[in-house]
C-alpha angles and dihedrals in degrees: 000000000000090000090050091050091050091049091052091050090048089053091050090052089056097042130106091260091060091049095048092048097046125109093242090057086051087058091049093048090048091051092055093045094049093043091070098033100086100091089128090066090061095062090105088058099053100025091091090060090050091049096049097039095051099031097239127165121227094264091055091046090051089049088057088048090053093053089047088054091047090054094045095050109028101079101149091123090053090050094050091048089050089055091067106020134060118257095257090065091053092048093048093052089049092052092054092048093048094053095043096050101042097040089057090049090051092051091050095049091048091054096243110186091224092058117062101160128195118213094261090052091052090049091051097048092047091048092050092048093047093045088064087074091066090055090050093048093046096047096045107027099041090047092054093046090054090047092051106029096160093055098042096131091051093044093050092045093050097045095042086048090062088048086055091051092048092086092058092041093052090046091056093047090047092057090046093052103034109013110217099335097132096193091057089064088078090052091053091050088051099056109021102065094047090047093054093040096051091052095051107028095096090062095056106091141143116253136177124226122217099185117028118230112249093214096044095119091045090057091051089052089054089052088048092055090053091049090049089053090051092048091048092052092047090050092049096045093045093054090045093051089052091056102036128042107241123212121224090257091053091049090053092048092052090047091054090055090049091053091047091055091043092056095042094096089070088080091059091043094053091047094051095044090052089052091049091048090058097045095039091218096141119076137155126239092286121060090224109071116246131198117274098258091044090053093053093046091049093052092046091052091048091050092049093053118096097014104159115173100175102041114117093342093173095035103068122180125248117297110277095032122106109280122198114244094257093044089057097042093050095046123109091232092059091047090054091048091048093052091045091053093049093054098035109034092032091061097046090045089055091053093049093048090053098048092110095048094044090051091049092048091053093047101253118155121244093256091055091050090052088050091052090053092052093044092051087052091053093046088049088055091052090049091052098048095040093050092043098048098032094047091050092051094046091046099048097038105032104018092237107167114244092224088062090059089050089053092053091049091053090050090052091051090060089066091051092055091047091052091055090049090053089062098210105151094220089053094057093077091050092047093050091047091053094045093044090051093047094046090051093046095053097062099059091043096049094042092047092048090052092052092047098047099039105027132239102274095092096016094128092061097038092048091057093044089056090051091052091075094070098070091049089059091041091054093052096043101033105037104024098034115023097031093047096051092042093055091042092054092043092054090048091054092048091050091050089055092046093246129142123212114243122211110273095022116128118225119245123194123195125203138027090283085083090068111015100096093039094056094044087057091046090051090054091048091051089053089054088052088052091056093047090049090054089059088063089051090058093046095051103038094105093047094053092048088066130071102275093180097050096102092054091055090048092050091049 
């Protein structure tokens, strides 16, 4: 009878329920959710339709872009909700916000009689739709980091890499569903991410590992190779589509291949969960297994216990220990990171948001601009995975501080801004590749640094606070700088031609003069961010020379 009971338990460990509730399936579910969550990166692709449909000038369009950036990066509310609720609640709220914001935008762009938006209403709906991305990132990414604390750089790099690819993935699916109807891209962004998220949100949960897997990093490398294959195919098909006119059937065929590569990690997930089922290495907080919803509730209660925001605010613990929220926010290290992000990420975000307008100013056709958007998405992916994996290797093997790698990325971004300012058409592709790579590389580095310096207890909130710096820089550079000089140059060109602007007309500027001065200033600001980042390198050298993952091995 005992043997029969053991056999039944062994069978349960190898069954579908065990696979679906394992931490590797949580990684797979997070990959799929994040792979369609990058609608904010496609603003450069549909912004021209917003501008022409609603008669906006460049300053107004950049104002919309700023509110989009605010929504996409200010996720403090998502972080606070994640402190007291399980991840599926965070993901569900994000799905509702995504659909609500983008469906209103789609109705406005299509000229629906029921929707007559004012500028502030468009700003609000775009901010709500974009803010859903912070809920998705918090629910999926933070959960996986807590499930794999010793591989956090790799986890963040891999998952943010799929976020980077999401722009190219959504573009392929858009062509398969709607052909070349640009306005329908907003409709796809409205319904696709919530659809995927609602199917998979129940499988994203926080778990605790008793015995660490010896081949954990090796498995992540296998997932990386699959993602590289997906990125390579997207790069190839994007370049091909720019040179050859695809039919709807061909678009759908290429999209099927994209989906096949996107679902390929399930093979690795099933294999690893079957191994874990046999060895019984994976358990939840209690030694007696609980049902899935009970496990999540238990972990959420445990995380909520002992939350003290005001205790020893100005007496923080050693770096690497769990800071309270206020201890972290009021620390010098966080201030340095915040300033660095404003100057660094704000500039690259401005360049990415203006891809469509820069391409138009330099005389590129619409198909080339769409190609630029997809290529920047792919380069962003490469930046994420390279910075995530390479920084983890350099840190664990050679004790190279992660802030030093952030400093080098900021220095590289300066050259990208200068190339745009030079205005040589053949240099634009190179500049966008550099800036896409740098923008992608910053996120895993900043998010990993926050987790290493301030601990994982309040990581969900601190992660989103760090991301809130980007839209501040984007507002200064995008709205006050780029938009101002663009409109000023456009009015100058109209005056030279003897034209007067009529009410409702959108301004169009031709030539690199529209952007040269703006991007020279942004390049100088990025260099300032580089210097500020190096101050953090000097402050944290001693900390990174030690074993920052020691306590996680001891707990396991």
